[in-house]
Short mmCIF file of C-alpha atoms (C1' of nucleotides) in Angstrom, two decimals:
data_model
loop_
_atom_site.label_atom_id
_atom_site.label_comp_id
_atom_site.label_asym_id
_atom_site.label_seq_id
_atom_site.Cartn_x
_atom_site.Cartn_y
_atom_site.Cartn_z
CA UNK A 1 4.49 -11.37 -2.95
CA UNK A 2 4.10 -7.59 -2.85
CA UNK A 3 7.21 -5.60 -2.31
CA UNK A 4 8.27 -4.31 1.05
CA UNK A 5 6.71 -1.22 2.56
CA UNK A 6 9.18 1.67 2.05
CA UNK A 7 8.74 3.01 5.57
CA UNK A 8 9.74 -0.31 7.02
CA UNK A 9 13.13 -0.03 5.33
CA UNK A 10 14.07 2.99 7.41
CA UNK A 11 17.20 2.34 9.34
CA UNK A 12 17.83 -0.98 7.62
CA UNK A 13 19.08 0.35 4.31
CA UNK A 14 22.65 0.71 5.53
CA UNK A 15 22.81 -2.91 6.60
CA UNK A 16 21.48 -4.07 3.24
CA UNK A 17 23.93 -1.98 1.28
CA UNK A 18 26.92 -2.93 3.38
CA UNK A 19 25.91 -6.56 3.16
CA UNK A 20 25.81 -6.83 -0.63
CA UNK A 21 29.25 -5.26 -0.76
CA UNK A 22 30.71 -7.67 1.75
CA UNK A 23 32.38 -10.08 -0.65
CA UNK A 24 32.77 -8.00 -3.80
CA UNK A 25 32.84 -4.38 -4.87
CA UNK A 26 29.87 -3.31 -6.96
CA UNK A 27 28.59 -0.17 -8.63
CA UNK A 28 25.23 1.37 -7.77
CA UNK A 29 23.20 -0.16 -10.54
CA UNK A 30 24.59 -3.61 -9.80
CA UNK A 31 23.84 -3.13 -6.11
CA UNK A 32 20.19 -2.52 -6.90
CA UNK A 33 20.10 -5.67 -8.98
CA UNK A 34 21.86 -7.68 -6.29
CA UNK A 35 19.34 -6.50 -3.71
CA UNK A 36 16.52 -7.56 -5.95
CA UNK A 37 18.04 -10.91 -6.72
CA UNK A 38 18.93 -11.76 -3.14
CA UNK A 39 15.45 -10.89 -1.93
CA UNK A 40 13.74 -12.99 -4.56
CA UNK A 41 12.39 -9.88 -6.25
CA UNK A 42 10.82 -8.36 -3.14
CA UNK A 43 13.26 -5.46 -2.85
CA UNK A 44 12.89 -2.92 -5.62
CA UNK A 45 14.89 -0.05 -4.20
CA UNK A 46 14.75 3.08 -6.36
CA UNK A 47 17.90 4.81 -7.57
CA UNK A 48 16.90 7.94 -5.67
CA UNK A 49 17.32 5.93 -2.50
CA UNK A 50 20.45 3.99 -3.31
CA UNK A 51 22.75 6.64 -4.77
CA UNK A 52 22.36 9.15 -1.95
CA UNK A 53 22.67 6.36 0.61
CA UNK A 54 25.92 5.14 -0.94
CA UNK A 55 27.35 8.64 -0.82
CA UNK A 56 26.33 8.98 2.78
CA UNK A 57 27.96 5.68 3.62
CA UNK A 58 31.12 6.79 1.87
CA UNK A 59 31.07 10.11 3.69
CA UNK A 60 31.08 8.35 7.04
CA UNK A 61 33.85 6.03 5.94
CA UNK A 62 32.06 2.69 5.63
CA UNK A 63 32.52 2.62 1.89
CA UNK A 64 35.14 3.83 -0.58
CA UNK A 65 34.58 4.39 -4.28
CA UNK A 66 36.41 4.86 -7.53
CA UNK A 67 35.38 5.53 -11.09
CA UNK A 68 35.78 3.02 -13.84
CA UNK A 69 34.77 2.93 -17.47
CA UNK A 70 33.33 -0.32 -18.74
CA UNK A 71 32.11 -0.61 -22.32
CA UNK A 72 32.05 3.13 -22.71
CA UNK A 73 29.89 3.58 -19.61
CA UNK A 74 31.07 5.19 -16.44
CA UNK A 75 30.63 3.40 -13.17
CA UNK A 76 31.38 4.40 -9.66
CA UNK A 77 32.40 1.22 -7.91
CA UNK A 78 31.98 0.96 -4.15
CA UNK A 79 33.86 -1.32 -1.81
CA UNK A 80 33.56 -2.00 1.89
CA UNK A 81 36.25 -0.42 4.07
CA UNK A 82 37.51 -2.11 7.22
CA UNK A 83 35.48 0.39 9.18
CA UNK A 84 32.47 -0.61 7.10
CA UNK A 85 33.11 -4.27 7.81
CA UNK A 86 32.98 -3.57 11.51
CA UNK A 87 29.83 -1.57 11.03
CA UNK A 88 28.28 -4.44 9.07
CA UNK A 89 28.94 -6.81 11.93
CA UNK A 90 27.24 -4.36 14.25
CA UNK A 91 24.31 -3.94 11.88
CA UNK A 92 23.88 -7.69 11.71
CA UNK A 93 23.67 -8.16 15.44
CA UNK A 94 21.45 -5.08 15.69
CA UNK A 95 19.15 -6.65 13.14
CA UNK A 96 18.95 -9.93 15.03
CA UNK A 97 18.20 -8.04 18.23
CA UNK A 98 15.61 -5.91 16.47
CA UNK A 99 13.88 -8.87 14.82
CA UNK A 100 13.76 -10.70 18.10
CA UNK A 101 12.29 -7.71 19.90
CA UNK A 102 9.58 -7.07 17.32
CA UNK A 103 8.71 -10.75 17.12
CA UNK A 104 8.46 -10.96 20.90
CA UNK A 105 5.83 -8.22 20.87
CA UNK A 106 4.01 -9.33 17.75
CA UNK A 107 3.96 -13.00 18.57
CA UNK A 108 4.21 -13.50 22.33
CA UNK A 109 5.27 -16.95 23.37
CA UNK A 110 7.90 -17.01 20.64
CA UNK A 111 11.49 -16.11 21.45
CA UNK A 112 12.42 -13.72 24.24
CA UNK A 113 10.11 -15.22 26.82
CA UNK A 114 10.38 -12.47 29.35
CA UNK A 115 13.71 -13.62 30.78
CA UNK A 116 13.68 -10.20 32.41
CA UNK A 117 16.69 -9.77 34.69
CA UNK B 1 21.35 -5.24 25.61
CA UNK B 2 21.11 -1.70 24.29
CA UNK B 3 17.72 -0.51 23.25
CA UNK B 4 16.51 -0.57 19.68
CA UNK B 5 17.57 2.07 17.17
CA UNK B 6 14.68 4.54 16.85
CA UNK B 7 14.94 4.74 13.08
CA UNK B 8 14.52 1.02 12.78
CA UNK B 9 11.10 1.30 14.42
CA UNK B 10 9.77 3.31 11.50
CA UNK B 11 6.82 1.60 9.96
CA UNK B 12 6.66 -1.04 12.68
CA UNK B 13 5.17 1.07 15.44
CA UNK B 14 1.60 0.47 14.28
CA UNK B 15 2.03 -3.28 14.43
CA UNK B 16 3.47 -3.08 17.95
CA UNK B 17 0.69 -0.87 19.22
CA UNK B 18 -2.08 -2.92 17.63
CA UNK B 19 -0.51 -6.07 18.94
CA UNK B 20 -0.43 -5.10 22.62
CA UNK B 21 -4.09 -4.12 22.37
CA UNK B 22 -5.12 -7.39 20.79
CA UNK B 23 -6.44 -9.13 23.89
CA UNK B 24 -7.19 -6.25 26.23
CA UNK B 25 -7.85 -2.50 26.09
CA UNK B 26 -5.11 -0.40 27.65
CA UNK B 27 -4.35 3.27 28.19
CA UNK B 28 -1.26 4.94 26.77
CA UNK B 29 0.94 4.70 29.80
CA UNK B 30 0.10 1.02 30.26
CA UNK B 31 0.82 0.41 26.58
CA UNK B 32 4.32 1.80 27.02
CA UNK B 33 4.86 -0.49 29.99
CA UNK B 34 3.47 -3.49 28.13
CA UNK B 35 5.83 -2.83 25.23
CA UNK B 36 8.74 -2.67 27.60
CA UNK B 37 7.73 -5.78 29.45
CA UNK B 38 7.05 -7.88 26.36
CA UNK B 39 10.37 -6.90 24.83
CA UNK B 40 12.34 -7.77 27.93
CA UNK B 41 13.16 -4.12 28.49
CA UNK B 42 14.52 -3.43 25.03
CA UNK B 43 11.68 -1.19 23.90
CA UNK B 44 11.60 2.15 25.69
CA UNK B 45 9.20 4.06 23.49
CA UNK B 46 8.84 7.71 24.52
CA UNK B 47 5.46 9.24 25.20
CA UNK B 48 6.00 11.69 22.36
CA UNK B 49 5.93 8.71 20.04
CA UNK B 50 3.13 6.70 21.55
CA UNK B 51 0.43 9.29 22.17
CA UNK B 52 0.46 10.80 18.69
CA UNK B 53 0.62 7.31 17.16
CA UNK B 54 -2.42 6.17 19.12
CA UNK B 55 -4.37 9.19 17.95
CA UNK B 56 -3.36 8.52 14.38
CA UNK B 57 -4.45 4.89 14.70
CA UNK B 58 -7.77 6.02 16.10
CA UNK B 59 -8.21 8.54 13.30
CA UNK B 60 -7.89 5.82 10.69
CA UNK B 61 -10.28 3.57 12.58
CA UNK B 62 -7.98 0.83 13.87
CA UNK B 63 -8.49 1.90 17.47
CA UNK B 64 -11.30 3.42 19.50
CA UNK B 65 -10.91 5.21 22.81
CA UNK B 66 -12.84 6.40 25.80
CA UNK B 67 -12.00 8.33 28.92
CA UNK B 68 -12.05 6.81 32.35
CA UNK B 69 -11.08 8.04 35.78
CA UNK B 70 -9.22 5.61 37.98
CA UNK B 71 -8.00 6.65 41.41
CA UNK B 72 -8.51 10.31 40.61
CA UNK B 73 -6.40 10.07 37.43
CA UNK B 74 -7.78 10.39 33.97
CA UNK B 75 -7.01 7.73 31.43
CA UNK B 76 -7.84 7.41 27.80
CA UNK B 77 -8.34 3.73 27.19
CA UNK B 78 -7.82 2.35 23.71
CA UNK B 79 -9.28 -0.81 22.28
CA UNK B 80 -8.81 -2.57 18.97
CA UNK B 81 -11.68 -2.22 16.49
CA UNK B 82 -12.59 -5.01 14.09
CA UNK B 83 -10.94 -2.99 11.37
CA UNK B 84 -7.85 -2.80 13.55
CA UNK B 85 -7.88 -6.54 14.07
CA UNK B 86 -7.81 -7.06 10.32
CA UNK B 87 -5.01 -4.55 10.04
CA UNK B 88 -3.08 -6.35 12.75
CA UNK B 89 -3.30 -9.59 10.82
CA UNK B 90 -1.95 -7.77 7.78
CA UNK B 91 0.83 -6.17 9.80
CA UNK B 92 1.85 -9.56 11.14
CA UNK B 93 2.20 -11.15 7.74
CA UNK B 94 3.91 -8.00 6.44
CA UNK B 95 6.38 -8.31 9.29
CA UNK B 96 7.14 -11.94 8.53
CA UNK B 97 7.66 -11.07 4.88
CA UNK B 98 9.84 -8.13 5.80
CA UNK B 99 11.96 -10.09 8.25
CA UNK B 100 12.46 -12.84 5.71
CA UNK B 101 13.51 -10.37 3.03
CA UNK B 102 16.01 -8.54 5.21
CA UNK B 103 17.42 -11.78 6.55
CA UNK B 104 17.83 -13.14 3.04
CA UNK B 105 20.01 -10.17 2.13
CA UNK B 106 21.89 -9.93 5.41
CA UNK B 107 22.52 -13.61 5.79
CA UNK B 108 22.46 -15.31 2.40
CA UNK B 109 22.00 -19.05 2.53
CA UNK B 110 19.30 -18.66 5.17
CA UNK B 111 15.65 -18.73 4.13
CA UNK B 112 14.51 -17.45 0.72
CA UNK B 113 17.21 -19.25 -1.23
CA UNK B 114 16.70 -17.62 -4.56
CA UNK B 115 13.92 -19.99 -5.58
CA UNK B 116 13.31 -17.73 -8.51
CA UNK B 117 15.70 -17.82 -11.41
"C1'" DA C 1 3.94 22.88 54.00
"C1'" DG C 2 7.14 21.63 50.64
"C1'" DT C 3 9.37 18.37 47.74
"C1'" DC C 4 9.86 14.33 45.14
"C1'" DT C 5 8.50 10.39 42.46
"C1'" DA C 6 5.24 7.76 39.89
"C1'" DC C 7 1.32 8.14 37.16
"C1'" DA C 8 -0.90 10.16 33.00
"C1'" DT C 9 -1.71 12.85 28.65
"C1'" DG C 10 -0.60 16.06 25.24
"C1'" DT C 11 1.72 19.31 21.56
"C1'" DA C 12 5.28 21.89 18.72
"C1'" DG C 13 8.97 21.48 16.03
"C1'" DC C 14 13.12 19.03 14.55
"C1'" DC C 15 15.48 15.47 12.10
"C1'" DT C 16 16.54 12.49 8.72
"C1'" DC C 17 15.81 8.98 5.59
"C1'" DT C 18 13.20 7.13 1.74
"C1'" DC C 19 10.61 8.27 -2.26
"C1'" DT C 20 9.02 10.65 -6.59
"C1'" DA C 21 10.23 13.09 -10.31
"C1'" DT C 22 13.43 14.81 -13.20
"C1'" DA C 23 17.90 15.50 -15.67
"C1'" DT C 24 21.83 13.75 -18.17
"C1'" DG C 25 24.38 10.67 -21.07
"C1'" DT C 26 26.18 6.09 -23.61
"C1'" DA C 27 25.39 1.66 -26.26
"C1'" DG C 28 22.98 -1.30 -29.17
"C1'" DG C 29 18.82 -3.08 -31.64
"C1'" DC C 30 15.24 -2.08 -34.91
"C1'" DG D 1 15.32 8.40 -35.47
"C1'" DC D 2 13.49 5.94 -31.58
"C1'" DC D 3 13.37 2.83 -27.92
"C1'" DT D 4 15.28 0.07 -24.19
"C1'" DA D 5 18.84 -1.12 -21.01
"C1'" DC D 6 22.58 0.67 -18.59
"C1'" DA D 7 24.36 4.22 -15.33
"C1'" DT D 8 24.56 8.24 -12.10
"C1'" DA D 9 22.79 12.26 -9.84
"C1'" DT D 10 19.93 15.86 -7.40
"C1'" DA D 11 15.89 18.65 -5.70
"C1'" DG D 12 12.01 18.58 -3.09
"C1'" DA D 13 8.19 16.12 -0.81
"C1'" DG D 14 6.45 13.38 2.77
"C1'" DA D 15 6.15 11.05 7.01
"C1'" DG D 16 6.76 9.46 11.42
"C1'" DG D 17 9.63 8.91 15.49
"C1'" DC D 18 12.20 11.91 18.69
"C1'" DT D 19 13.34 15.78 22.02
"C1'" DA D 20 11.67 19.04 24.87
"C1'" DC D 21 8.27 21.12 27.10
"C1'" DA D 22 3.59 21.92 29.35
"C1'" DT D 23 0.07 20.31 32.54
"C1'" DG D 24 -1.98 17.99 36.34
"C1'" DT D 25 -3.16 14.25 40.30
"C1'" DA D 26 -1.78 11.01 44.16
"C1'" DG D 27 0.97 9.47 47.74
"C1'" DA D 28 5.23 9.20 50.42
"C1'" DC D 29 8.59 11.35 52.98
"C1'" DT D 30 10.56 15.26 55.40
#
DNA sequence: AGTCTACATGTAGCCTCTCTATATGTAGGC
DNA sequence: GCCTACATATAGAGAGGCTACATGTAGACT
């Protein structure tokens, strides 16, 4: 039950982040915990990955954020925008496509059985 | 049926390459075609990705190569070493783990249902 | 002969995302 | 005071896939 190879995460981080914010706004720290919980402990994404990624996602309009103070601590809470929701849907189908493609190469005979066309 | 996002391929290229060489040695150009065929046309990996990757894989001992001339054209044919076969097995289980983890975050309720606590 | 396409390999340099390491600060337990 | 958990942020490194380019053969068509 080792954790996931960092390189493999490339290009999938956005989908993960958008996904945990789908039903409720969360702040960065809570997002990291949610990722870990949902993955059964396999995803230990460092803060140096998450915070910049969240800012990037906000910059492109998929997320929006606002500051809040809870128990004397400051949090920047992120929520999914409608644009982000659309993006998430796209990321989900892209993931399914991707997983199918990789699986078809790695384990021939499973899935995509050369329907060609 | 767009092709796969290049960034998403990060860290999975090795597995793909090792996998197409599992049962038969192939040269670079044929590897690219095999990848495309096995994926139903979804994987159009550029030569600038494949050739350097093959060399890297040879450098670390997962592949071995030799030159051949077929029909007046020179080919460098790669084959899987025993070390590469072991690596491929590892890549396969890493992929299954990875796919399960991503799916568990992207589509909660499917697979890895928080067996932990 | 000249041109075009398919076959075939290779490199330089860019891009961009993830990671490591570090910095900053609050709250609460010991 | 010191340590841990909570909470955010940035600089710089590292890596690998991509674009673009360079090189060359074979065969078809004009």
